[in-house]
Amino acid sequence: MKACLQFAVIALLNIYLACGFTTPISHEGRRVVISSSVQTRSASSLQMAKISEKEAQSAIDKVVAALRKDKTANEELGQLKQVNNILGFGSPQKGKIAVRFNASFQKGGKGLSSIPLPFGLGQSNKSEGRGTMVGQVKASVNEQTGKVMECSVFRDLGYGRAFNLKV
């Protein structure tokens, strides 16, 4: 029982230190001794590199251009019409920009409305937005070269199939 309790305390301390807390905690008024191998972990090693909004927008533009240019993406998803929301961006690894955004894709027909024009001149060419699918795009771009390293488009809020861009 005592060994099991010690194991649980050590496991909790490891979680405590992994979360970035540096002050030693006490258990029932006694200071808990932690091995030196665990104490060497610093909170600074857990921080990610920061990128500016301008760098993120540039990365999003590169991903949009790659999706518009790829024939397979156009056949399977449709033509990328617009970026709706930017959900997030960051740099999880040095030299890599990660972006996530929602984009509208339109497949096939023009989605024209059937609003009649005056004086019997036919129908209008106003786009109604039919056949539009909003997908979530998750991509990584090389910070130095600007090349798209990976790109996935999740349809139907991630419950449908995902499209992976070949790079």
PDB file of N, CA and C in Angstrom, residues 28-112:
ATOM      1  N   GLU A  28       1.062  17.104   3.246  1.00  0.00           N
ATOM      2  CA  GLU A  28       0.815  17.053   4.684  1.00  0.00           C
ATOM      3  C   GLU A  28       1.905  17.777   5.471  1.00  0.00           C
ATOM      4  N   GLY A  29       2.283  18.938   4.996  1.00  0.00           N
ATOM      5  CA  GLY A  29       3.258  19.757   5.709  1.00  0.00           C
ATOM      6  C   GLY A  29       4.695  19.359   5.466  1.00  0.00           C
ATOM      7  N   ARG A  30       4.948  18.260   4.757  1.00  0.00           N
ATOM      8  CA  ARG A  30       6.322  17.830   4.482  1.00  0.00           C
ATOM      9  C   ARG A  30       6.684  18.186   3.056  1.00  0.00           C
ATOM     10  N   ARG A  31       7.909  18.619   2.848  1.00  0.00           N
ATOM     11  CA  ARG A  31       8.380  18.923   1.506  1.00  0.00           C
ATOM     12  C   ARG A  31       8.708  17.613   0.797  1.00  0.00           C
ATOM     13  N   VAL A  32       8.251  17.486  -0.434  1.00  0.00           N
ATOM     14  CA  VAL A  32       8.460  16.263  -1.195  1.00  0.00           C
ATOM     15  C   VAL A  32       9.764  16.393  -1.967  1.00  0.00           C
ATOM     16  N   VAL A  33      10.597  15.365  -1.921  1.00  0.00           N
ATOM     17  CA  VAL A  33      11.878  15.370  -2.619  1.00  0.00           C
ATOM     18  C   VAL A  33      11.653  14.825  -4.023  1.00  0.00           C
ATOM     19  N   ILE A  34      12.188  15.545  -4.987  1.00  0.00           N
ATOM     20  CA  ILE A  34      12.034  15.155  -6.380  1.00  0.00           C
ATOM     21  C   ILE A  34      13.420  14.822  -6.923  1.00  0.00           C
ATOM     22  N   SER A  35      13.511  13.791  -7.751  1.00  0.00           N
ATOM     23  CA  SER A  35      14.816  13.416  -8.294  1.00  0.00           C
ATOM     24  C   SER A  35      15.329  14.504  -9.224  1.00  0.00           C
ATOM     25  N   SER A  36      16.643  14.611  -9.354  1.00  0.00           N
ATOM     26  CA  SER A  36      17.239  15.693 -10.146  1.00  0.00           C
ATOM     27  C   SER A  36      16.936  15.552 -11.628  1.00  0.00           C
ATOM     28  N   SER A  37      16.677  14.334 -12.109  1.00  0.00           N
ATOM     29  CA  SER A  37      16.383  14.161 -13.530  1.00  0.00           C
ATOM     30  C   SER A  37      15.066  14.809 -13.907  1.00  0.00           C
ATOM     31  N   VAL A  38      14.123  14.864 -12.982  1.00  0.00           N
ATOM     32  CA  VAL A  38      12.837  15.496 -13.258  1.00  0.00           C
ATOM     33  C   VAL A  38      12.950  17.001 -13.103  1.00  0.00           C
ATOM     34  N   GLN A  39      13.778  17.480 -12.184  1.00  0.00           N
ATOM     35  CA  GLN A  39      13.903  18.910 -11.937  1.00  0.00           C
ATOM     36  C   GLN A  39      14.575  19.647 -13.092  1.00  0.00           C
ATOM     37  N   THR A  40      15.327  18.965 -13.925  1.00  0.00           N
ATOM     38  CA  THR A  40      16.036  19.648 -15.007  1.00  0.00           C
ATOM     39  C   THR A  40      15.099  20.115 -16.116  1.00  0.00           C
ATOM     40  N   ARG A  41      13.876  19.619 -16.172  1.00  0.00           N
ATOM     41  CA  ARG A  41      12.932  20.037 -17.208  1.00  0.00           C
ATOM     42  C   ARG A  41      12.496  21.462 -16.920  1.00  0.00           C
ATOM     43  N   SER A  42      12.626  22.337 -17.899  1.00  0.00           N
ATOM     44  CA  SER A  42      12.253  23.738 -17.682  1.00  0.00           C
ATOM     45  C   SER A  42      10.997  24.077 -18.469  1.00  0.00           C
ATOM     46  N   ALA A  43      10.325  25.097 -18.025  1.00  0.00           N
ATOM     47  CA  ALA A  43       9.094  25.528 -18.705  1.00  0.00           C
ATOM     48  C   ALA A  43       9.409  26.173 -20.051  1.00  0.00           C
ATOM     49  N   SER A  44      10.607  26.705 -20.234  1.00  0.00           N
ATOM     50  CA  SER A  44      10.938  27.377 -21.485  1.00  0.00           C
ATOM     51  C   SER A  44      11.022  26.406 -22.651  1.00  0.00           C
ATOM     52  N   SER A  45      11.292  25.131 -22.392  1.00  0.00           N
ATOM     53  CA  SER A  45      11.370  24.163 -23.479  1.00  0.00           C
ATOM     54  C   SER A  45       9.989  23.830 -24.037  1.00  0.00           C
ATOM     55  N   LEU A  46       8.940  24.212 -23.346  1.00  0.00           N
ATOM     56  CA  LEU A  46       7.595  23.917 -23.797  1.00  0.00           C
ATOM     57  C   LEU A  46       6.989  25.045 -24.627  1.00  0.00           C
ATOM     58  N   GLN A  47       7.643  26.204 -24.706  1.00  0.00           N
ATOM     59  CA  GLN A  47       7.088  27.331 -25.438  1.00  0.00           C
ATOM     60  C   GLN A  47       7.277  27.153 -26.939  1.00  0.00           C
ATOM     61  N   MET A  48       6.287  27.621 -27.703  1.00  0.00           N
ATOM     62  CA  MET A  48       6.372  27.560 -29.152  1.00  0.00           C
ATOM     63  C   MET A  48       6.832  28.907 -29.687  1.00  0.00           C
ATOM     64  N   ALA A  49       7.420  28.867 -30.882  1.00  0.00           N
ATOM     65  CA  ALA A  49       7.845  30.102 -31.528  1.00  0.00           C
ATOM     66  C   ALA A  49       6.607  30.879 -31.966  1.00  0.00           C
ATOM     67  N   LYS A  50       6.686  32.188 -31.892  1.00  0.00           N
ATOM     68  CA  LYS A  50       5.550  33.024 -32.268  1.00  0.00           C
ATOM     69  C   LYS A  50       5.757  33.547 -33.680  1.00  0.00           C
ATOM     70  N   ILE A  51       4.661  33.645 -34.421  1.00  0.00           N
ATOM     71  CA  ILE A  51       4.713  34.227 -35.756  1.00  0.00           C
ATOM     72  C   ILE A  51       3.710  35.366 -35.810  1.00  0.00           C
ATOM     73  N   SER A  52       3.939  36.264 -36.744  1.00  0.00           N
ATOM     74  CA  SER A  52       3.058  37.421 -36.859  1.00  0.00           C
ATOM     75  C   SER A  52       1.829  37.068 -37.700  1.00  0.00           C
ATOM     76  N   GLU A  53       0.842  37.936 -37.630  1.00  0.00           N
ATOM     77  CA  GLU A  53      -0.378  37.745 -38.417  1.00  0.00           C
ATOM     78  C   GLU A  53      -0.079  37.868 -39.915  1.00  0.00           C
ATOM     79  N   LYS A  54       0.883  38.715 -40.257  1.00  0.00           N
ATOM     80  CA  LYS A  54       1.275  38.889 -41.658  1.00  0.00           C
ATOM     81  C   LYS A  54       1.894  37.600 -42.212  1.00  0.00           C
ATOM     82  N   GLU A  55       2.750  36.944 -41.413  1.00  0.00           N
ATOM     83  CA  GLU A  55       3.355  35.679 -41.834  1.00  0.00           C
ATOM     84  C   GLU A  55       2.285  34.601 -41.997  1.00  0.00           C
ATOM     85  N   ALA A  56       1.328  34.584 -41.091  1.00  0.00           N
ATOM     86  CA  ALA A  56       0.243  33.604 -41.168  1.00  0.00           C
ATOM     87  C   ALA A  56      -0.617  33.846 -42.406  1.00  0.00           C
ATOM     88  N   GLN A  57      -0.910  35.096 -42.719  1.00  0.00           N
ATOM     89  CA  GLN A  57      -1.719  35.408 -43.902  1.00  0.00           C
ATOM     90  C   GLN A  57      -0.984  35.007 -45.172  1.00  0.00           C
ATOM     91  N   SER A  58       0.329  35.206 -45.183  1.00  0.00           N
ATOM     92  CA  SER A  58       1.129  34.785 -46.327  1.00  0.00           C
ATOM     93  C   SER A  58       1.073  33.266 -46.497  1.00  0.00           C
ATOM     94  N   ALA A  59       1.141  32.527 -45.383  1.00  0.00           N
ATOM     95  CA  ALA A  59       1.063  31.074 -45.444  1.00  0.00           C
ATOM     96  C   ALA A  59      -0.311  30.621 -45.929  1.00  0.00           C
ATOM     97  N   ILE A  60      -1.361  31.294 -45.476  1.00  0.00           N
ATOM     98  CA  ILE A  60      -2.717  30.952 -45.914  1.00  0.00           C
ATOM     99  C   ILE A  60      -2.862  31.200 -47.412  1.00  0.00           C
ATOM    100  N   ASP A  61      -2.296  32.308 -47.905  1.00  0.00           N
ATOM    101  CA  ASP A  61      -2.342  32.601 -49.336  1.00  0.00           C
ATOM    102  C   ASP A  61      -1.646  31.514 -50.154  1.00  0.00           C
ATOM    103  N   LYS A  62      -0.530  30.993 -49.642  1.00  0.00           N
ATOM    104  CA  LYS A  62       0.203  29.915 -50.343  1.00  0.00           C
ATOM    105  C   LYS A  62      -0.642  28.641 -50.386  1.00  0.00           C
ATOM    106  N   VAL A  63      -1.314  28.322 -49.288  1.00  0.00           N
ATOM    107  CA  VAL A  63      -2.155  27.128 -49.241  1.00  0.00           C
ATOM    108  C   VAL A  63      -3.344  27.277 -50.188  1.00  0.00           C
ATOM    109  N   VAL A  64      -3.971  28.451 -50.197  1.00  0.00           N
ATOM    110  CA  VAL A  64      -5.109  28.706 -51.091  1.00  0.00           C
ATOM    111  C   VAL A  64      -4.667  28.565 -52.545  1.00  0.00           C
ATOM    112  N   ALA A  65      -3.505  29.120 -52.887  1.00  0.00           N
ATOM    113  CA  ALA A  65      -2.996  29.019 -54.261  1.00  0.00           C
ATOM    114  C   ALA A  65      -2.736  27.561 -54.635  1.00  0.00           C
ATOM    115  N   ALA A  66      -2.180  26.785 -53.705  1.00  0.00           N
ATOM    116  CA  ALA A  66      -1.909  25.371 -53.980  1.00  0.00           C
ATOM    117  C   ALA A  66      -3.200  24.584 -54.177  1.00  0.00           C
ATOM    118  N   LEU A  67      -4.229  24.876 -53.371  1.00  0.00           N
ATOM    119  CA  LEU A  67      -5.513  24.173 -53.513  1.00  0.00           C
ATOM    120  C   LEU A  67      -6.221  24.570 -54.808  1.00  0.00           C
ATOM    121  N   ARG A  68      -6.110  25.817 -55.209  1.00  0.00           N
ATOM    122  CA  ARG A  68      -6.751  26.260 -56.454  1.00  0.00           C
ATOM    123  C   ARG A  68      -6.051  25.685 -57.673  1.00  0.00           C
ATOM    124  N   LYS A  69      -4.741  25.466 -57.568  1.00  0.00           N
ATOM    125  CA  LYS A  69      -3.955  24.986 -58.706  1.00  0.00           C
ATOM    126  C   LYS A  69      -4.059  23.469 -58.891  1.00  0.00           C
ATOM    127  N   ASP A  70      -4.319  22.714 -57.819  1.00  0.00           N
ATOM    128  CA  ASP A  70      -4.323  21.260 -57.880  1.00  0.00           C
ATOM    129  C   ASP A  70      -5.590  20.725 -58.542  1.00  0.00           C
ATOM    130  N   LYS A  71      -5.421  19.917 -59.602  1.00  0.00           N
ATOM    131  CA  LYS A  71      -6.568  19.391 -60.350  1.00  0.00           C
ATOM    132  C   LYS A  71      -7.382  18.406 -59.520  1.00  0.00           C
ATOM    133  N   THR A  72      -6.702  17.577 -58.740  1.00  0.00           N
ATOM    134  CA  THR A  72      -7.410  16.591 -57.919  1.00  0.00           C
ATOM    135  C   THR A  72      -8.281  17.274 -56.871  1.00  0.00           C
ATOM    136  N   ALA A  73      -7.761  18.335 -56.270  1.00  0.00           N
ATOM    137  CA  ALA A  73      -8.534  19.076 -55.272  1.00  0.00           C
ATOM    138  C   ALA A  73      -9.762  19.706 -55.915  1.00  0.00           C
ATOM    139  N   ASN A  74      -9.599  20.248 -57.124  1.00  0.00           N
ATOM    140  CA  ASN A  74     -10.738  20.874 -57.806  1.00  0.00           C
ATOM    141  C   ASN A  74     -11.801  19.845 -58.182  1.00  0.00           C
ATOM    142  N   GLU A  75     -11.375  18.632 -58.568  1.00  0.00           N
ATOM    143  CA  GLU A  75     -12.347  17.591 -58.918  1.00  0.00           C
ATOM    144  C   GLU A  75     -13.082  17.082 -57.687  1.00  0.00           C
ATOM    145  N   GLU A  76     -12.340  16.858 -56.610  1.00  0.00           N
ATOM    146  CA  GLU A  76     -12.944  16.243 -55.432  1.00  0.00           C
ATOM    147  C   GLU A  76     -13.685  17.238 -54.535  1.00  0.00           C
ATOM    148  N   LEU A  77     -13.117  18.424 -54.337  1.00  0.00           N
ATOM    149  CA  LEU A  77     -13.716  19.414 -53.431  1.00  0.00           C
ATOM    150  C   LEU A  77     -14.516  20.476 -54.166  1.00  0.00           C
ATOM    151  N   GLY A  78     -14.076  20.829 -55.348  1.00  0.00           N
ATOM    152  CA  GLY A  78     -14.631  21.950 -56.075  1.00  0.00           C
ATOM    153  C   GLY A  78     -13.650  23.114 -56.031  1.00  0.00           C
ATOM    154  N   GLN A  79     -13.991  24.179 -56.721  1.00  0.00           N
ATOM    155  CA  GLN A  79     -13.125  25.359 -56.768  1.00  0.00           C
ATOM    156  C   GLN A  79     -13.194  26.108 -55.441  1.00  0.00           C
ATOM    157  N   LEU A  80     -12.032  26.452 -54.876  1.00  0.00           N
ATOM    158  CA  LEU A  80     -11.996  27.217 -53.628  1.00  0.00           C
ATOM    159  C   LEU A  80     -12.438  28.644 -53.950  1.00  0.00           C
ATOM    160  N   LYS A  81     -13.550  29.059 -53.355  1.00  0.00           N
ATOM    161  CA  LYS A  81     -14.105  30.383 -53.639  1.00  0.00           C
ATOM    162  C   LYS A  81     -13.586  31.447 -52.685  1.00  0.00           C
ATOM    163  N   GLN A  82     -13.553  31.152 -51.380  1.00  0.00           N
ATOM    164  CA  GLN A  82     -13.113  32.170 -50.424  1.00  0.00           C
ATOM    165  C   GLN A  82     -12.717  31.530 -49.107  1.00  0.00           C
ATOM    166  N   VAL A  83     -11.914  32.259 -48.353  1.00  0.00           N
ATOM    167  CA  VAL A  83     -11.565  31.871 -46.991  1.00  0.00           C
ATOM    168  C   VAL A  83     -12.581  32.543 -46.075  1.00  0.00           C
ATOM    169  N   ASN A  84     -13.291  31.745 -45.280  1.00  0.00           N
ATOM    170  CA  ASN A  84     -14.345  32.288 -44.418  1.00  0.00           C
ATOM    171  C   ASN A  84     -13.801  32.786 -43.083  1.00  0.00           C
ATOM    172  N   ASN A  85     -13.161  31.911 -42.323  1.00  0.00           N
ATOM    173  CA  ASN A  85     -12.644  32.252 -40.988  1.00  0.00           C
ATOM    174  C   ASN A  85     -11.227  31.723 -40.863  1.00  0.00           C
ATOM    175  N   ILE A  86     -10.394  32.479 -40.190  1.00  0.00           N
ATOM    176  CA  ILE A  86      -9.079  31.979 -39.805  1.00  0.00           C
ATOM    177  C   ILE A  86      -9.239  31.477 -38.375  1.00  0.00           C
ATOM    178  N   LEU A  87      -9.040  30.180 -38.193  1.00  0.00           N
ATOM    179  CA  LEU A  87      -9.270  29.568 -36.889  1.00  0.00           C
ATOM    180  C   LEU A  87      -8.048  29.650 -35.984  1.00  0.00           C
ATOM    181  N   GLY A  88      -6.855  29.572 -36.574  1.00  0.00           N
ATOM    182  CA  GLY A  88      -5.658  29.638 -35.748  1.00  0.00           C
ATOM    183  C   GLY A  88      -4.398  29.537 -36.580  1.00  0.00           C
ATOM    184  N   PHE A  89      -3.292  29.973 -35.978  1.00  0.00           N
ATOM    185  CA  PHE A  89      -1.985  29.847 -36.619  1.00  0.00           C
ATOM    186  C   PHE A  89      -0.924  29.838 -35.542  1.00  0.00           C
ATOM    187  N   GLY A  90       0.232  29.311 -35.889  1.00  0.00           N
ATOM    188  CA  GLY A  90       1.336  29.243 -34.940  1.00  0.00           C
ATOM    189  C   GLY A  90       2.526  28.564 -35.569  1.00  0.00           C
ATOM    190  N   SER A  91       3.518  28.305 -34.744  1.00  0.00           N
ATOM    191  CA  SER A  91       4.724  27.641 -35.211  1.00  0.00           C
ATOM    192  C   SER A  91       5.090  26.539 -34.223  1.00  0.00           C
ATOM    193  N   PRO A  92       4.566  25.319 -34.434  1.00  0.00           N
ATOM    194  CA  PRO A  92       4.824  24.238 -33.491  1.00  0.00           C
ATOM    195  C   PRO A  92       6.268  23.742 -33.517  1.00  0.00           C
ATOM    196  N   GLN A  93       6.941  23.900 -34.657  1.00  0.00           N
ATOM    197  CA  GLN A  93       8.343  23.521 -34.798  1.00  0.00           C
ATOM    198  C   GLN A  93       9.074  24.659 -35.473  1.00  0.00           C
ATOM    199  N   LYS A  94      10.366  24.729 -35.242  1.00  0.00           N
ATOM    200  CA  LYS A  94      11.160  25.795 -35.844  1.00  0.00           C
ATOM    201  C   LYS A  94      11.149  25.639 -37.366  1.00  0.00           C
ATOM    202  N   GLY A  95      10.868  26.725 -38.063  1.00  0.00           N
ATOM    203  CA  GLY A  95      10.853  26.719 -39.519  1.00  0.00           C
ATOM    204  C   GLY A  95       9.553  26.225 -40.134  1.00  0.00           C
ATOM    205  N   LYS A  96       8.523  26.006 -39.327  1.00  0.00           N
ATOM    206  CA  LYS A  96       7.255  25.475 -39.821  1.00  0.00           C
ATOM    207  C   LYS A  96       6.108  26.350 -39.317  1.00  0.00           C
ATOM    208  N   ILE A  97       5.265  26.805 -40.239  1.00  0.00           N
ATOM    209  CA  ILE A  97       4.086  27.607 -39.880  1.00  0.00           C
ATOM    210  C   ILE A  97       2.861  26.720 -40.058  1.00  0.00           C
ATOM    211  N   ALA A  98       2.071  26.593 -39.006  1.00  0.00           N
ATOM    212  CA  ALA A  98       0.840  25.806 -39.059  1.00  0.00           C
ATOM    213  C   ALA A  98      -0.349  26.761 -39.079  1.00  0.00           C
ATOM    214  N   VAL A  99      -1.277  26.521 -40.006  1.00  0.00           N
ATOM    215  CA  VAL A  99      -2.476  27.356 -40.115  1.00  0.00           C
ATOM    216  C   VAL A  99      -3.708  26.458 -40.169  1.00  0.00           C
ATOM    217  N   ARG A 100      -4.825  27.003 -39.695  1.00  0.00           N
ATOM    218  CA  ARG A 100      -6.106  26.303 -39.763  1.00  0.00           C
ATOM    219  C   ARG A 100      -7.171  27.347 -40.071  1.00  0.00           C
ATOM    220  N   PHE A 101      -7.978  27.072 -41.097  1.00  0.00           N
ATOM    221  CA  PHE A 101      -9.017  28.023 -41.497  1.00  0.00           C
ATOM    222  C   PHE A 101     -10.169  27.303 -42.174  1.00  0.00           C
ATOM    223  N   ASN A 102     -11.325  27.984 -42.241  1.00  0.00           N
ATOM    224  CA  ASN A 102     -12.485  27.475 -42.973  1.00  0.00           C
ATOM    225  C   ASN A 102     -12.497  28.110 -44.353  1.00  0.00           C
ATOM    226  N   ALA A 103     -12.837  27.303 -45.359  1.00  0.00           N
ATOM    227  CA  ALA A 103     -12.896  27.809 -46.729  1.00  0.00           C
ATOM    228  C   ALA A 103     -14.128  27.252 -47.425  1.00  0.00           C
ATOM    229  N   SER A 104     -14.684  28.036 -48.356  1.00  0.00           N
ATOM    230  CA  SER A 104     -15.842  27.619 -49.140  1.00  0.00           C
ATOM    231  C   SER A 104     -15.382  27.059 -50.472  1.00  0.00           C
ATOM    232  N   PHE A 105     -15.908  25.889 -50.816  1.00  0.00           N
ATOM    233  CA  PHE A 105     -15.611  25.240 -52.093  1.00  0.00           C
ATOM    234  C   PHE A 105     -16.918  25.094 -52.846  1.00  0.00           C
ATOM    235  N   GLN A 106     -16.893  25.358 -54.154  1.00  0.00           N
ATOM    236  CA  GLN A 106     -18.090  25.221 -54.968  1.00  0.00           C
ATOM    237  C   GLN A 106     -17.801  24.246 -56.097  1.00  0.00           C
ATOM    238  N   LYS A 107     -18.652  23.254 -56.202  1.00  0.00           N
ATOM    239  CA  LYS A 107     -18.448  22.187 -57.161  1.00  0.00           C
ATOM    240  C   LYS A 107     -19.510  22.260 -58.248  1.00  0.00           C
ATOM    241  N   GLY A 108     -19.129  21.903 -59.447  1.00  0.00           N
ATOM    242  CA  GLY A 108     -20.092  21.730 -60.526  1.00  0.00           C
ATOM    243  C   GLY A 108     -20.754  23.005 -60.977  1.00  0.00           C
ATOM    244  N   GLY A 109     -22.113  22.971 -61.036  1.00  0.00           N
ATOM    245  CA  GLY A 109     -22.908  24.049 -61.614  1.00  0.00           C
ATOM    246  C   GLY A 109     -22.646  25.421 -61.039  1.00  0.00           C
ATOM    247  N   LYS A 110     -23.223  26.392 -61.693  1.00  0.00           N
ATOM    248  CA  LYS A 110     -22.995  27.778 -61.302  1.00  0.00           C
ATOM    249  C   LYS A 110     -23.841  28.190 -60.113  1.00  0.00           C
ATOM    250  N   GLY A 111     -24.840  27.412 -59.773  1.00  0.00           N
ATOM    251  CA  GLY A 111     -25.691  27.777 -58.642  1.00  0.00           C
ATOM    252  C   GLY A 111     -26.454  29.061 -58.900  1.00  0.00           C
ATOM    253  N   LEU A 112     -26.974  29.223 -60.105  1.00  0.00           N
ATOM    254  CA  LEU A 112     -27.660  30.464 -60.457  1.00  0.00           C
ATOM    255  C   LEU A 112     -29.093  30.438 -59.943  1.00  0.00           C
TER     256      LEU A 112
END
